Tab-separated table of C-alpha atoms and ligand atoms in Angstrom:
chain	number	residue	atom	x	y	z
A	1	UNK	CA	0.000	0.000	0.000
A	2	UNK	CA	0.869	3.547	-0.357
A	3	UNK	CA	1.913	5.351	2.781
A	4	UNK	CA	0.690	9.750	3.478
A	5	UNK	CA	3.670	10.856	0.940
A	6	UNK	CA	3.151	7.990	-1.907
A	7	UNK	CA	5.778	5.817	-1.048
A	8	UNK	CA	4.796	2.029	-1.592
A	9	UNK	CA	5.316	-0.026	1.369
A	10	UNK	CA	6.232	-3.510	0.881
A	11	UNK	CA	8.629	-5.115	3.132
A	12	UNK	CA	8.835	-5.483	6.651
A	13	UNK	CA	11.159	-6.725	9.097
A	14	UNK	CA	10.286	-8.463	11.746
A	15	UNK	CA	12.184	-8.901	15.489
A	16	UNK	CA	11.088	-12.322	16.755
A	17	UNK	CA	12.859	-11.484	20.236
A	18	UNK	CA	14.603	-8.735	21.856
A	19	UNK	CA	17.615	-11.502	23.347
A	20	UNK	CA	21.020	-12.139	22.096
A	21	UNK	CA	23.577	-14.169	22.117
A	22	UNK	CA	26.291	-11.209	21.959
A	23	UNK	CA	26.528	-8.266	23.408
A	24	UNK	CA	27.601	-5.828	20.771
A	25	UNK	CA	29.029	-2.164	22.926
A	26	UNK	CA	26.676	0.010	20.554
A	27	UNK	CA	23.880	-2.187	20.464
A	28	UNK	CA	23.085	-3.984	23.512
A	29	UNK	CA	26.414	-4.439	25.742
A	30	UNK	CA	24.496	-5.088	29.310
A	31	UNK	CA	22.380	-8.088	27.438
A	32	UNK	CA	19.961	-7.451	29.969
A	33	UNK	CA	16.297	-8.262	28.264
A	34	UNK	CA	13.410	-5.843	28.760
A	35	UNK	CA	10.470	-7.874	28.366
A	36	UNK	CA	8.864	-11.479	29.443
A	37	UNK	CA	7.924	-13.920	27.134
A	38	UNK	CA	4.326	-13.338	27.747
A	39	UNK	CA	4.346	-10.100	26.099
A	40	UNK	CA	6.064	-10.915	23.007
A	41	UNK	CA	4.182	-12.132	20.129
A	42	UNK	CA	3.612	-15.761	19.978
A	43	UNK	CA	5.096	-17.230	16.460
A	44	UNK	CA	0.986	-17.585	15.448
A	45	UNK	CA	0.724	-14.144	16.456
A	46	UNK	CA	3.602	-13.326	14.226
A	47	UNK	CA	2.257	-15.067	11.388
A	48	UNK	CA	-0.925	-14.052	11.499
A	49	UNK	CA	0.308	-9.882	11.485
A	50	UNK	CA	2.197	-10.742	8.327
A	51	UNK	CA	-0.717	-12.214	6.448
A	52	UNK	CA	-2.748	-9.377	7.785
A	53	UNK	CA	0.655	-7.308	6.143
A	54	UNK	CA	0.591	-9.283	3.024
A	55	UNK	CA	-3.084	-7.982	2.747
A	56	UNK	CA	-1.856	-4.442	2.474
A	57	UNK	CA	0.620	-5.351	-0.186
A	58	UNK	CA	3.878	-6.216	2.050
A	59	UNK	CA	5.552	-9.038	-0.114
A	60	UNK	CA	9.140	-9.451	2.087
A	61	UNK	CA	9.973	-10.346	5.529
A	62	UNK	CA	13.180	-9.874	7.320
A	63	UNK	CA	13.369	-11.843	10.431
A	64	UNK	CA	15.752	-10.378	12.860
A	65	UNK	CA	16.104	-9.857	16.438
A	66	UNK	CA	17.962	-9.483	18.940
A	67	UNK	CA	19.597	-12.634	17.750
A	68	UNK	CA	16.571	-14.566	16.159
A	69	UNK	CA	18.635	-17.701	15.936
A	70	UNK	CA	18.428	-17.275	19.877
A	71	UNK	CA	14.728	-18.312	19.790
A	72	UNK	CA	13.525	-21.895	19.333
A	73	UNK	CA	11.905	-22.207	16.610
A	74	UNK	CA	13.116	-19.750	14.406
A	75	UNK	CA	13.089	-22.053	11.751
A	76	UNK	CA	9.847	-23.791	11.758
A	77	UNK	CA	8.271	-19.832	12.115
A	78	UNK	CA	9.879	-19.375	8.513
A	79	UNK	CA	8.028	-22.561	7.142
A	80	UNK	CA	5.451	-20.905	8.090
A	81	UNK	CA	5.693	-17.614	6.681
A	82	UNK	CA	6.775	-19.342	3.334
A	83	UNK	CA	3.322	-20.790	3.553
A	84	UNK	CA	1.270	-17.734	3.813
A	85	UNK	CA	-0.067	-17.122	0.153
A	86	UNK	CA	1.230	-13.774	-1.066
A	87	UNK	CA	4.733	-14.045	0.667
A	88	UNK	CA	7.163	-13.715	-1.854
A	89	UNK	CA	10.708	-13.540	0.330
A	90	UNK	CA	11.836	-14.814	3.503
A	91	UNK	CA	15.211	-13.383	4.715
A	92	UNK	CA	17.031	-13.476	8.170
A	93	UNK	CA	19.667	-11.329	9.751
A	94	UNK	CA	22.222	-13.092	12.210
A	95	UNK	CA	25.323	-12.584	14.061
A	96	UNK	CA	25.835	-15.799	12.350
A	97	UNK	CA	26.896	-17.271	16.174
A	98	UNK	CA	24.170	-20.338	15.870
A	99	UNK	CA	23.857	-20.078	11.946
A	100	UNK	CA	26.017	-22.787	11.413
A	101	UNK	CA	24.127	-25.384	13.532
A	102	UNK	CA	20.534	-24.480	12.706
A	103	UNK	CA	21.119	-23.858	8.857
A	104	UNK	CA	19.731	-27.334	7.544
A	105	UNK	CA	16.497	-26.250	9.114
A	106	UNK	CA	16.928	-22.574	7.222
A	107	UNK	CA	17.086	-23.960	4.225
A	108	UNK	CA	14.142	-26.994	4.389
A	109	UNK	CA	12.037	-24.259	5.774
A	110	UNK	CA	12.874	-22.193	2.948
A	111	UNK	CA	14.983	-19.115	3.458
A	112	UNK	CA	15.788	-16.825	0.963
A	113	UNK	CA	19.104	-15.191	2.101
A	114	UNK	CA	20.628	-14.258	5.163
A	115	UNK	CA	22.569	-11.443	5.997
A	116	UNK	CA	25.120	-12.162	8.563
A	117	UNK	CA	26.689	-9.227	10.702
A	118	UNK	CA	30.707	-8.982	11.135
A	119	UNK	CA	32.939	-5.915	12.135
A	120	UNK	CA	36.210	-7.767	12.586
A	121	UNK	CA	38.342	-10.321	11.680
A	122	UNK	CA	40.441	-9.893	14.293
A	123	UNK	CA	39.494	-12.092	17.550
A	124	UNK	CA	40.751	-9.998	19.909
A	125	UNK	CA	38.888	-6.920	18.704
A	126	UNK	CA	35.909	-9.418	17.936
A	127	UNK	CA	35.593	-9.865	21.597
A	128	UNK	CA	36.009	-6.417	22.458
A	129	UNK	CA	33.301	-5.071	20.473
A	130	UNK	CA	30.701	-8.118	20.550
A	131	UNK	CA	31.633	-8.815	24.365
A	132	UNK	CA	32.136	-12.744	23.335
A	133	UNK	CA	34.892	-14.692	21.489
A	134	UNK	CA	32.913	-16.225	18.997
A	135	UNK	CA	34.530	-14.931	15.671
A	136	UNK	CA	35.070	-18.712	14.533
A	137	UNK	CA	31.701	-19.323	14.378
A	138	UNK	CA	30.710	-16.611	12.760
A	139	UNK	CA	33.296	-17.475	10.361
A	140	UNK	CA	32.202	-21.186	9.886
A	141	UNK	CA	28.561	-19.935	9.273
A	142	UNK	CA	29.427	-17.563	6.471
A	143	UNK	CA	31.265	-20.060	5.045
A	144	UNK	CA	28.537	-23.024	5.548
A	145	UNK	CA	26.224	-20.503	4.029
A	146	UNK	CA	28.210	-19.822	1.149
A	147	UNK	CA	28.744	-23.761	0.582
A	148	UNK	CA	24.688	-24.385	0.650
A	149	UNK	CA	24.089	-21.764	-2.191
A	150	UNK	CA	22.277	-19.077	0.066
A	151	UNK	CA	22.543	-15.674	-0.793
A	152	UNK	CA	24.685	-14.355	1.350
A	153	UNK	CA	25.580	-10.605	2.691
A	154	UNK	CA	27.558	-8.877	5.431
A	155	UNK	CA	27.031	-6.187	7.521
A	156	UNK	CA	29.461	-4.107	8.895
A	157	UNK	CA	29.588	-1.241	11.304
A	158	UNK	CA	32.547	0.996	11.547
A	159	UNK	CA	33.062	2.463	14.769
A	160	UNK	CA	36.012	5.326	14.904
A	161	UNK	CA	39.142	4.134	16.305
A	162	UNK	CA	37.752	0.537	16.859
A	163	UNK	CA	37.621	-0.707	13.571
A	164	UNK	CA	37.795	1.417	10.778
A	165	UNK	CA	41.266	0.629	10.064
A	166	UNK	CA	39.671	-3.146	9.070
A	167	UNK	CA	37.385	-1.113	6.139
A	168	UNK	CA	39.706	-2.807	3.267
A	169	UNK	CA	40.134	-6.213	4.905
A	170	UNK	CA	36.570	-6.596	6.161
A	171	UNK	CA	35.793	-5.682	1.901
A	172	UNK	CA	38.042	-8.122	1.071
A	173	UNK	CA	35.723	-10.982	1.666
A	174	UNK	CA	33.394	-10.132	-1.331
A	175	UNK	CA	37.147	-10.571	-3.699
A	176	UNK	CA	37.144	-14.066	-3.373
A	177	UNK	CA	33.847	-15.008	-1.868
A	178	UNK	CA	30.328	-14.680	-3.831
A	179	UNK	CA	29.178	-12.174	-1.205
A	180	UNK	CA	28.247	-8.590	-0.502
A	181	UNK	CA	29.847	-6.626	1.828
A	182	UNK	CA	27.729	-3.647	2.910
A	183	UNK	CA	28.655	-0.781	5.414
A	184	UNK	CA	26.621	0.549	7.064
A	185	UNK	CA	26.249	4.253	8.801
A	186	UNK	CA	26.057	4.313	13.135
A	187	UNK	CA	22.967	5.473	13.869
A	188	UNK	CA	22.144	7.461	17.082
A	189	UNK	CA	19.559	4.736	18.795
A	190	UNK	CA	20.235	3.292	22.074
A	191	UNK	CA	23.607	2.646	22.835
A	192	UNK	CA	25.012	3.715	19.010
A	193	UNK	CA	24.678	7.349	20.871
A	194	UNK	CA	27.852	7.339	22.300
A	195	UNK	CA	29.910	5.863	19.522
A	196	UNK	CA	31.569	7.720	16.877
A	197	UNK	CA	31.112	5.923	13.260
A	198	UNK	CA	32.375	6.582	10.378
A	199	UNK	CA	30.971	8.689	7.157
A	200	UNK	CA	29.945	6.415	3.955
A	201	UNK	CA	31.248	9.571	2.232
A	202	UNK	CA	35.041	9.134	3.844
A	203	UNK	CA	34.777	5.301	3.075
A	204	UNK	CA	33.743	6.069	-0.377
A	205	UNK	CA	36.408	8.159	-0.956
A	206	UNK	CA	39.009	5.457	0.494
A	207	UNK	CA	37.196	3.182	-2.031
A	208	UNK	CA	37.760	5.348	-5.003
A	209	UNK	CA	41.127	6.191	-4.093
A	210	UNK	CA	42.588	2.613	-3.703
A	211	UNK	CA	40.718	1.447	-6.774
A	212	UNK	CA	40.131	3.881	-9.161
A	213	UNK	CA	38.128	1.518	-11.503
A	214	UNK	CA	35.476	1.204	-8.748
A	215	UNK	CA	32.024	1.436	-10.754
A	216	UNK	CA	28.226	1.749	-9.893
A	217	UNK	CA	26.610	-1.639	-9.878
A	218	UNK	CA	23.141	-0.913	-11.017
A	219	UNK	CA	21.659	-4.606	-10.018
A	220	UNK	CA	18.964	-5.063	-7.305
A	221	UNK	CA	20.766	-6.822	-4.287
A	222	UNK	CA	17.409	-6.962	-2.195
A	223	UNK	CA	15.237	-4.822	-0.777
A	224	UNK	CA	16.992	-2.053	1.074
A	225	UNK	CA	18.648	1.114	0.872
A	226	UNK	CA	22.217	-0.220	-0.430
A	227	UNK	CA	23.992	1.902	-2.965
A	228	UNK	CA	25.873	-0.570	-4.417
A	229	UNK	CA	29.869	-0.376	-6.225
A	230	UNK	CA	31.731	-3.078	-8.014
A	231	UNK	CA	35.793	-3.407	-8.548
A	232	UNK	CA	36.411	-5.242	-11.391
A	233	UNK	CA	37.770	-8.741	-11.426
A	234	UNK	CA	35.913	-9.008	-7.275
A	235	UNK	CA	33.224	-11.315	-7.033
A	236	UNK	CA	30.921	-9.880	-4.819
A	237	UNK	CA	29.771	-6.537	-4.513
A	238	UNK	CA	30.106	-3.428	-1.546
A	239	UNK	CA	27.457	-1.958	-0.629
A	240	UNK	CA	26.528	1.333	1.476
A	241	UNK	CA	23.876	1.889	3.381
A	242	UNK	CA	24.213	5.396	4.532
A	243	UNK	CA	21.234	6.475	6.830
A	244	UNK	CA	23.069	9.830	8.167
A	245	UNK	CA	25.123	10.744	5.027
A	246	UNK	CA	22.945	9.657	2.152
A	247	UNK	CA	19.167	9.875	3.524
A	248	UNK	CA	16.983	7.714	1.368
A	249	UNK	CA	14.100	8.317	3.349
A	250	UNK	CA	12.494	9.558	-0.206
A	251	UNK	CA	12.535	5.925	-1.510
A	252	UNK	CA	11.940	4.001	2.119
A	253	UNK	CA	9.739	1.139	1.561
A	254	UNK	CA	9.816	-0.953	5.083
A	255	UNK	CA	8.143	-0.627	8.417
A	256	UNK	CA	9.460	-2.984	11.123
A	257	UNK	CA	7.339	-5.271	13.634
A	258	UNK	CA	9.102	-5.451	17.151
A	259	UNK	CA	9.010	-8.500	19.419
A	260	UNK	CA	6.439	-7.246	21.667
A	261	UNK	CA	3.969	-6.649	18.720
A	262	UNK	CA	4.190	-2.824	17.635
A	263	UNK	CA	4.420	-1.613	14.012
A	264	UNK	CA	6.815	0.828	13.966
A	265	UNK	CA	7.137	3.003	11.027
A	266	UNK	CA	10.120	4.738	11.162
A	267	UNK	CA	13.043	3.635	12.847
A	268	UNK	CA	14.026	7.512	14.340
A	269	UNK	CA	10.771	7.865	16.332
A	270	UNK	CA	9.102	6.347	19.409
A	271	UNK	CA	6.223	6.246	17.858
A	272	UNK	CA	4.070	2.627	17.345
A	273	UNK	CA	1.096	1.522	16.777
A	274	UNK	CA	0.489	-1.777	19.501
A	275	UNK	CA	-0.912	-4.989	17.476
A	276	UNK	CA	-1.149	-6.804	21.233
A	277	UNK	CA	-4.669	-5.435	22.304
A	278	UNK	CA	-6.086	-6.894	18.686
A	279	UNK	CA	-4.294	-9.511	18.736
A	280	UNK	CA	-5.305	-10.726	22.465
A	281	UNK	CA	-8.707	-9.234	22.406
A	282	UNK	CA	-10.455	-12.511	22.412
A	283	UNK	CA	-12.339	-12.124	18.814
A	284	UNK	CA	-12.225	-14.272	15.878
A	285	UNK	CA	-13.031	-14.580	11.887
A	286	UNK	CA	-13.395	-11.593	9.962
A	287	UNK	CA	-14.068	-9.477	13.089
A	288	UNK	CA	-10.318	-9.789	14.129
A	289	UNK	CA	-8.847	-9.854	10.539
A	290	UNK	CA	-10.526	-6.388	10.028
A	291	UNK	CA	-9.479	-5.071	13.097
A	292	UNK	CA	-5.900	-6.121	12.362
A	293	UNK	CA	-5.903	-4.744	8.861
A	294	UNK	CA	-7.036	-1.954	9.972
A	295	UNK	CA	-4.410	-0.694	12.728
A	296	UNK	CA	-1.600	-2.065	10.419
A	297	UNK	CA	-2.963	0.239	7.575
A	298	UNK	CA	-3.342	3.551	9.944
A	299	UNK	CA	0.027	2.682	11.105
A	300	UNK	CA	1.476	2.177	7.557
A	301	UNK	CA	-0.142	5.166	5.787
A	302	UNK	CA	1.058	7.563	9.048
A	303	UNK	CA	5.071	6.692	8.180
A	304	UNK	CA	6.725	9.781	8.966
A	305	UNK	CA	8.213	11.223	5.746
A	306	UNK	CA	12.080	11.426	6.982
A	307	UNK	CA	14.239	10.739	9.924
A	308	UNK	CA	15.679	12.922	11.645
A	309	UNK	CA	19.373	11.262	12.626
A	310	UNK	CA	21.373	14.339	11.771
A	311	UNK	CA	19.440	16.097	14.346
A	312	UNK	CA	20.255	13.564	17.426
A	313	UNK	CA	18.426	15.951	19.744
A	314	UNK	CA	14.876	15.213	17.944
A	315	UNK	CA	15.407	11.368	17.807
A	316	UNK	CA	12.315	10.254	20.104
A	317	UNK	CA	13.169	6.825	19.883
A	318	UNK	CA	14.712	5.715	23.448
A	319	UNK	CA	14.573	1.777	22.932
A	320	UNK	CA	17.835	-0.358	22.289
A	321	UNK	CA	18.649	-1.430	18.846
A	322	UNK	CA	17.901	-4.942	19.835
A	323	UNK	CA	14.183	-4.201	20.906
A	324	UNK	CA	13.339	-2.657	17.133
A	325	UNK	CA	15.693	-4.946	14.851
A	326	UNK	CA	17.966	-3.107	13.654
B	401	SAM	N1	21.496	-9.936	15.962
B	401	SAM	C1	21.331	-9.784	14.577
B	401	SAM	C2	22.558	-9.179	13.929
B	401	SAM	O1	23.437	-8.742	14.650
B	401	SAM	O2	22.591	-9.146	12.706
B	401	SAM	C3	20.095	-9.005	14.170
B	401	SAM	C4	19.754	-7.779	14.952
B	401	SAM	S1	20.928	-6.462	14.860
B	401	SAM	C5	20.101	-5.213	15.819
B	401	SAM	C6	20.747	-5.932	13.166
B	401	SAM	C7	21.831	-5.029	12.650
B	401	SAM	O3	21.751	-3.779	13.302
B	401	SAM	C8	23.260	-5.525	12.853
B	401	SAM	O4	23.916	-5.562	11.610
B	401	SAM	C9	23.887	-4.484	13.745
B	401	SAM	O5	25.255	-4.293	13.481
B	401	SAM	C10	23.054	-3.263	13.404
B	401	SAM	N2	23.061	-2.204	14.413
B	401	SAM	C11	22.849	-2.309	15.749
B	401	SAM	N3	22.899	-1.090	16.327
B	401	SAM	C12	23.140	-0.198	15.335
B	401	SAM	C13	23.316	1.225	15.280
B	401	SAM	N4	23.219	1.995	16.365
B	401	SAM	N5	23.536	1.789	14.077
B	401	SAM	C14	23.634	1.047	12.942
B	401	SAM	N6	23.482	-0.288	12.929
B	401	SAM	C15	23.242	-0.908	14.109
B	402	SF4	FE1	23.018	-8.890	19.349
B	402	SF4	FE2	22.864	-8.150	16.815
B	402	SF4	FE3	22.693	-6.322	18.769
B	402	SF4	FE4	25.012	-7.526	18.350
B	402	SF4	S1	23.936	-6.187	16.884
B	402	SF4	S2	24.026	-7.226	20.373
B	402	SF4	S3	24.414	-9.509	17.698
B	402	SF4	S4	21.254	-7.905	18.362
């Protein structure tokens, strides 16, 4: 559907829990979880908001957390999604910590592609900025993904004088491996306040400057804000997603479902609309799929027309990037 300023809405990504695994220092480093399992959607729950989504034209899910692999189940929640006529992609993002051991299930249950997030590949460092020393697995995932044929991407956040100096290495991967590599901009939620990234605009210019046959690759990678660049002769692309230095909120097409059940439209405001009261109100049949529709489509169509991240003083947002998805 088409949001207040036109834009066409179609993908949403969905956090399945607000735990993890890691504890990432700009994301959430005291791991501490703010919620119960009673009030976070049930995987039914879940399923039934995104056929209520698919009604409104949404066509792509991204699962994500927290850690989604975290939750039991994760898998057999994708099957399900798969099912639900209408659906047209199933994706996951992981720290890639448990992606290793639970891909067989990914893949019977159908995912689509998986984007797996890594800042380092240096252990030590891995440790200091995820709080655990897990950078093997990660490793063995990516490449266990990469061996099964899934589409696979990275994410990586620079953080000023933690690991920019890895920008080059951490590209590296997409030379030899058939993967993206995409950067992508600190934001000022939660704990990313207090950490000093790094401009897509310097890294771009590092880019150019070491390879000055760097060109624009024009192809769709999926169904985000990437700008994508290709060096001849690599086999995978780099991609940046630049939320403070290159606002694409013109073009934004997603609105995010958090664990506990609220549609949030924009990522730089507190503002949601909560699913919980419709979904636990007791009714049933057409009564209940109406009523769903409904506060999914006034939440859609209000989508704020831009952020607001180069203005950190008017971000109203207050939660952790774990509780919203990333
Ligand atoms: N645990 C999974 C993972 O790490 O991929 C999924 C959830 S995590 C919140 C999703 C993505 O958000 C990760 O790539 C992470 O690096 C990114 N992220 C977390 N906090 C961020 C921030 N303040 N600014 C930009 N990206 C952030
Ligand atoms: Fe966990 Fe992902 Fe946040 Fe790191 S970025 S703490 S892996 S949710």
């Amino acid at each position: 559907m088409l949001d207040q300023f036109g834009r066409t809405i179609d993908y949403m990504r969905v956090s399945i829990t607000d735990r993890c695994n890691l504890r990432c220092r700009y994301c959430m480093p005291d791991g501490i979880s703010l919620v119960s399992m009673r009030e976070i959607m049930t995987y039914e729950e879940i399923v039934e908001t995104c056929a209520a989504a698919v009604r409104l034209g949404i066509r792509n899910f991204k699962i994500t957390g927290g850690e989604p692999l975290s939750r039991l189940g994760c898998a057999g929640l994708i099957a399900s999604l798969k099912k639900v006529t209408g659906v047209e992609q199933v994706t996951m993002t992981t720290n890639g910590v448990l992606l290793k051991k639970y891909l067989p299930e990914l893949l019977a249950a159908g995912l689509d592609a998986v984007n797996i997030s890594l800042d380092t590949l240096d252990p030590a460092k891995f440790e200091r900025i995820t709080g655990r020393n897990m950078l093997g697995e990660v490793l063995d995932s990516i490449d266990a993904a990469l061996n099964s044929g899934l589409r696979t991407k990275i994410n990586v956040v620079l953080q000023q004088g933690v690991n920019d100096d890895e920008w080059f290495r951490l590209a590296s991967l997409a030379e030899y491996k058939m993967l993206d590599v995409r950067f992508i901009e600190m934001m000022p939620i939660g704990y990313g306040k207090n950490v000093t990234g790094i401009s897509n605009d310097i890294l771009r210019a590092r880019f150019s400057a070491s390879f000055p046959e760097i060109e624009i690759d024009p192809s769709v990678h999926g169904n985000g804000p990437a700008e994508y660049v290709r060096i001849p002769g690599w086999m995978g692309s780099i991609g940046f997603i630049s939320a403070i230095h290159g606002k694409f909120c013109g073009s934004c097409s997603r609105v995010r479902l958090t664990s506990r059940g609220r549609l949030k439209p924009c990522l730089c405001y507190g503002e949601t609309i909560d699913l919980l009261p419709v979904l636990r109100a007791g009714t049933a049949g057409t009564e209940r799929k109406e009523a769903l529709t409904a506060a999914l489509r006034e939440g859609i169509f209000r989508k704020p027309g831009q952020h607001c991240f180069e203005n950190p003083e008017m971000v109203t947002e207050t939660a952790r990037m774990a509780d919203i998805g990333g």
